[in-house]
């Protein structure tokens, strides 16, 4: 009788099967971890404190950098998708400006609060990584308040860019702001501003404590809960846009209000939450790349 342990083919098959089982378990664990952590972010932004905070902000309307982006790069006769519309801060004013607006947010309490104030505006509950809209449905997409940085893992963030590309018409434009990892770079410090040094020190201390020094995701504490937040430098963000099928148009800063709306290049690259503006690349360029 042949001992199966002596058969080299069976041994190879056994090792392959064992490896597949391990990889499958790792994949399941990763999906569960993503689901849990993403749910944490959604739970944070669905809390009563968060919804109330966003509802209060709705009275402020568009921020200075948002208004600059829209005035310079969007035309007022288009169909605009407002991703991460929250309680309707941006949505309401965009409608007032003459856009045909559709809002979407992943938080049901946020959408419910927005619907209470915007009864005539179509608002959807949904995820930016799986937008429930047909191809080429919109002329413009606005993803404000760093909303893209709360998608996890990074693949979901990249998928959101691809989805935005899909729902935009040829020549359509997207604008979003994001946490800039270079903001906490030594060269971004204000030499005579003690608070600037203290802020950078605390940021790095938290990253070390949370074990996120080598990750683009950092744990942030907010008054209405903790979030896992994505940080990216401008050069890497430009590459992500290009890979998703966009042509980069501009970066607009927002530090200190109007003084940073159109800063010289050095400052905008170290801005805390720069706005990125991009346009859908020609389809033939995408297909050939």
Coordinates of C-alpha atoms in Angstrom, one line a residue:
X1 CA 0.0 0.0 0.0
X2 CA 1.3 3.5 -1.0
X3 CA 1.9 5.9 1.8
X4 CA 0.1 9.2 0.7
X5 CA 2.6 11.3 2.6
X6 CA 5.3 10.0 0.3
X7 CA 3.6 11.1 -2.9
X8 CA 5.1 14.5 -3.9
X9 CA 2.1 15.5 -6.0
X10 CA -0.2 15.0 -3.0
X11 CA 2.1 17.0 -0.8
X12 CA 2.1 19.9 -3.3
X13 CA -1.7 19.7 -3.6
X14 CA -2.0 19.7 0.2
X15 CA 0.3 22.8 0.5
X16 CA -1.7 24.6 -2.2
X17 CA -5.0 23.8 -0.6
X18 CA -3.7 25.0 2.8
X19 CA -2.4 28.2 1.3
X20 CA -5.8 28.9 -0.4
X21 CA -7.6 28.3 2.9
X22 CA -5.2 30.8 4.7
X23 CA -5.7 33.4 1.9
X24 CA -9.4 32.9 2.0
X25 CA -9.5 33.5 5.8
X26 CA -7.3 36.6 5.4
X27 CA -9.7 38.0 2.8
X28 CA -12.7 37.4 5.0
X29 CA -10.9 39.0 7.9
X30 CA -10.0 42.0 5.8
X31 CA -13.6 42.4 4.6
X32 CA -14.9 42.2 8.2
X33 CA -12.4 44.7 9.4
X34 CA -13.3 47.1 6.6
X35 CA -17.0 46.7 7.4
X36 CA -16.4 47.3 11.1
X37 CA -14.2 50.3 10.6
X38 CA -16.3 51.9 7.8
X39 CA -19.3 51.4 10.0
X40 CA -17.5 53.2 12.8
X41 CA -17.1 56.3 10.6
X42 CA -20.7 56.1 9.5
X43 CA -21.9 55.6 13.1
X44 CA -19.9 58.7 14.1
X45 CA -21.4 60.9 11.4
X46 CA -24.9 59.4 12.2
X47 CA -24.8 60.4 15.8
X48 CA -27.3 63.0 17.1
X49 CA -24.4 65.4 18.0
X50 CA -22.9 65.1 14.5
X51 CA -26.3 65.7 12.7
X52 CA -27.0 68.7 14.9
X53 CA -23.6 70.1 14.2
X54 CA -24.0 69.8 10.5
X55 CA -27.5 71.2 10.6
X56 CA -26.1 74.3 12.4
X57 CA -23.4 74.6 9.7
X58 CA -26.1 74.6 7.1
X59 CA -26.8 78.2 8.0
X60 CA -23.3 79.2 6.9
X61 CA -23.9 78.0 3.3
X62 CA -20.8 77.6 1.1
X63 CA -17.4 78.2 2.5
X64 CA -15.0 80.7 0.8
X65 CA -12.9 78.0 -1.0
X66 CA -16.1 76.1 -2.2
X67 CA -17.5 79.3 -3.6
X68 CA -14.3 80.0 -5.4
X69 CA -14.2 76.5 -6.9
X70 CA -17.8 76.8 -8.1
X71 CA -17.5 80.3 -9.5
X72 CA -14.4 79.5 -11.4
X73 CA -14.9 76.0 -12.7
X74 CA -18.7 75.2 -12.7
X75 CA -21.3 76.8 -14.9
X76 CA -24.7 77.4 -13.4
X77 CA -26.8 75.6 -16.0
X78 CA -25.6 72.1 -15.2
X79 CA -26.8 69.0 -13.3
X80 CA -24.7 68.7 -10.1
X81 CA -24.2 65.8 -7.8
X82 CA -23.5 66.8 -4.2
X83 CA -21.8 63.8 -2.6
X84 CA -21.6 63.8 1.2
X85 CA -24.4 66.4 1.3
X86 CA -24.9 65.9 5.0
X87 CA -27.7 68.0 6.4
X88 CA -27.9 70.1 3.2
X89 CA -25.4 72.9 3.8
X90 CA -24.0 72.9 0.3
X91 CA -27.1 71.5 -1.4
X92 CA -29.4 74.3 -0.4
X93 CA -27.1 77.1 -1.7
X94 CA -26.3 75.2 -4.9
X95 CA -30.0 75.1 -5.6
X96 CA -30.3 78.8 -4.9
X97 CA -27.5 79.4 -7.4
X98 CA -29.5 77.8 -10.1
X99 CA -28.0 74.3 -10.4
X100 CA -30.1 71.2 -10.8
X101 CA -28.9 69.4 -7.7
X102 CA -29.0 65.8 -6.5
X103 CA -27.7 65.1 -3.1
X104 CA -26.4 61.8 -1.7
X105 CA -25.0 60.8 1.7
X106 CA -24.1 57.5 3.4
X107 CA -25.7 58.5 6.7
X108 CA -29.4 58.0 7.0
X109 CA -29.9 60.5 9.9
X110 CA -28.1 63.1 7.8
X111 CA -30.3 62.5 4.8
X112 CA -33.4 62.5 6.9
X113 CA -32.4 65.9 8.4
X114 CA -31.6 67.3 4.9
X115 CA -35.0 66.0 3.5
X116 CA -36.8 67.9 6.3
X117 CA -35.3 71.2 4.9
X118 CA -35.1 70.4 1.2
X119 CA -38.4 68.7 0.3
X120 CA -38.1 69.5 -3.4
X121 CA -34.5 68.3 -3.9
X122 CA -33.8 64.7 -4.8
X123 CA -31.8 63.2 -2.0
X124 CA -30.4 59.6 -2.0
X125 CA -29.0 57.4 0.7
X126 CA -25.9 55.7 -0.8
X127 CA -22.2 55.1 -0.8
X128 CA -19.8 57.2 -3.0
X129 CA -18.0 53.9 -4.0
X130 CA -21.2 52.5 -5.5
X131 CA -23.1 55.5 -6.8
X132 CA -26.7 54.6 -7.8
X133 CA -26.8 56.6 -10.9
X134 CA -26.5 55.9 -14.6
X135 CA -23.3 56.6 -16.6
X136 CA -22.9 60.3 -17.8
X137 CA -25.7 61.6 -15.6
X138 CA -24.0 64.8 -14.3
X139 CA -22.1 67.8 -15.4
X140 CA -20.4 68.4 -12.1
X141 CA -19.7 66.6 -8.8
X142 CA -18.9 68.3 -5.5
X143 CA -17.6 66.2 -2.7
X144 CA -17.1 68.7 0.1
X145 CA -15.9 68.8 3.7
X146 CA -13.2 66.2 3.1
X147 CA -15.9 63.5 2.8
X148 CA -13.8 61.4 0.5
X149 CA -11.3 60.8 3.3
X150 CA -13.7 58.8 5.4
X151 CA -14.0 55.9 2.8
X152 CA -12.1 52.8 3.8
X153 CA -10.0 51.0 2.8
X154 CA -8.1 52.9 0.2
X155 CA -9.5 50.8 -2.5
X156 CA -12.9 52.2 -1.7
X157 CA -11.6 55.8 -2.0
X158 CA -10.1 54.9 -5.4
X159 CA -13.4 53.2 -6.4
X160 CA -15.2 56.4 -5.5
X161 CA -13.0 58.4 -7.9
X162 CA -13.8 55.8 -10.6
X163 CA -17.5 56.0 -9.9
X164 CA -17.4 59.8 -10.1
X165 CA -15.6 59.5 -13.4
X166 CA -18.4 57.1 -14.6
X167 CA -21.4 59.3 -13.7
X168 CA -19.8 62.5 -15.1
X169 CA -20.5 63.4 -18.7
X170 CA -17.6 64.0 -21.1
X171 CA -15.8 67.1 -20.1
X172 CA -17.5 67.0 -16.7
X173 CA -15.7 68.3 -13.6
X174 CA -15.2 67.2 -10.0
X175 CA -14.1 69.2 -7.0
X176 CA -13.3 67.8 -3.6
X177 CA -11.1 68.7 -0.7
X178 CA -8.9 66.3 1.3
X179 CA -6.6 66.1 4.3
X180 CA -3.1 67.1 3.2
X181 CA -0.3 64.9 4.8
X182 CA 2.2 67.6 3.9
X183 CA 0.4 70.0 6.3
X184 CA 2.2 68.3 9.2
X185 CA 5.6 68.4 7.4
X186 CA 8.4 70.3 9.0
X187 CA 8.6 72.7 6.0
X188 CA 4.9 73.7 6.5
X189 CA 5.6 75.0 10.0
X190 CA 5.4 78.7 10.8
X191 CA 8.8 79.3 12.5
X192 CA 7.5 81.9 15.0
X193 CA 4.1 80.3 15.7
X194 CA 4.3 78.2 18.8
X195 CA 0.8 76.7 18.2
X196 CA 2.0 75.4 14.8
X197 CA 4.8 73.4 16.4
X198 CA 2.5 72.2 19.1
X199 CA -0.1 71.0 16.6
X200 CA 2.5 69.0 14.6
X201 CA 3.9 67.5 17.8
X202 CA 0.5 66.3 18.9
X203 CA -0.4 64.9 15.5
X204 CA 2.7 62.8 15.3
X205 CA 2.3 61.7 19.0
X206 CA -1.2 60.4 18.2
X207 CA 0.0 58.6 15.1
X208 CA 2.7 56.8 17.1
X209 CA 0.3 55.9 19.9
X210 CA -2.3 54.6 17.4
X211 CA 0.3 52.7 15.3
X212 CA -0.6 54.6 12.1
X213 CA 2.7 56.3 11.3
X214 CA 3.1 54.2 8.2
X215 CA -0.5 54.4 7.2
X216 CA -2.4 57.1 5.3
X217 CA -5.3 56.6 7.7
X218 CA -5.0 58.4 11.1
X219 CA -7.3 58.2 14.1
X220 CA -8.9 61.6 14.7
X221 CA -10.9 62.7 17.7
X222 CA -13.9 64.9 17.2
X223 CA -16.4 66.3 19.6
X224 CA -19.0 63.9 18.2
X225 CA -16.8 60.8 18.0
X226 CA -13.6 59.3 16.5
X227 CA -12.9 58.8 12.8
X228 CA -10.4 57.0 10.7
X229 CA -9.2 59.8 8.3
X230 CA -7.2 59.5 5.1
X231 CA -4.3 61.9 4.6
X232 CA -2.6 62.3 1.2
X233 CA 0.0 64.6 -0.3
X234 CA -0.9 66.7 -3.4
X235 CA 1.4 64.9 -5.8
X236 CA -0.1 61.5 -4.9
X237 CA -3.6 62.9 -5.2
X238 CA -2.9 64.2 -8.6
X239 CA -1.7 60.7 -9.6
X240 CA -4.9 59.1 -8.3
X241 CA -6.9 61.5 -10.3
X242 CA -4.9 60.8 -13.5
X243 CA -5.2 57.0 -12.9
X244 CA -9.0 57.4 -12.5
X245 CA -9.3 59.1 -15.8
X246 CA -9.2 62.8 -14.9
X247 CA -7.1 65.7 -16.0
X248 CA -6.0 67.8 -13.1
X249 CA -7.0 71.5 -13.4
X250 CA -6.2 73.3 -10.1
X251 CA -5.6 73.3 -6.4
X252 CA -7.3 75.9 -4.2
X253 CA -6.4 76.5 -0.6
X254 CA -8.6 77.5 2.3
X255 CA -6.4 78.5 5.2
X256 CA -7.2 81.9 6.7
X257 CA -10.2 82.5 4.4
X258 CA -9.9 84.7 1.3
X259 CA -6.1 85.2 1.7
X260 CA -5.5 81.6 0.7
X261 CA -8.1 81.3 -2.1
X262 CA -5.4 81.8 -4.8
X263 CA -2.1 81.5 -3.0
X264 CA 1.4 81.2 -4.5
X265 CA 2.2 77.5 -5.2
X266 CA 4.4 76.9 -2.1
X267 CA 1.6 77.6 0.3
X268 CA -1.2 75.7 -1.5
X269 CA 0.9 72.5 -1.4
X270 CA 1.0 72.7 2.4
X271 CA -2.6 73.9 2.8
X272 CA -4.5 71.8 5.4
X273 CA -7.5 70.9 3.3
X274 CA -6.8 71.9 -0.3
X275 CA -9.5 71.6 -2.9
X276 CA -8.7 69.6 -6.1
X277 CA -10.5 70.4 -9.3
X278 CA -10.3 67.9 -12.2
X279 CA -12.0 67.3 -15.5
X280 CA -12.9 64.1 -17.2
X281 CA -10.2 63.2 -19.7
X282 CA -11.3 62.4 -23.3
X283 CA -12.5 58.8 -23.5
X284 CA -10.1 57.8 -26.3
X285 CA -7.2 58.9 -24.0
X286 CA -8.5 56.6 -21.3
X287 CA -8.9 53.7 -23.6
X288 CA -5.4 54.1 -25.0
X289 CA -3.7 54.5 -21.6

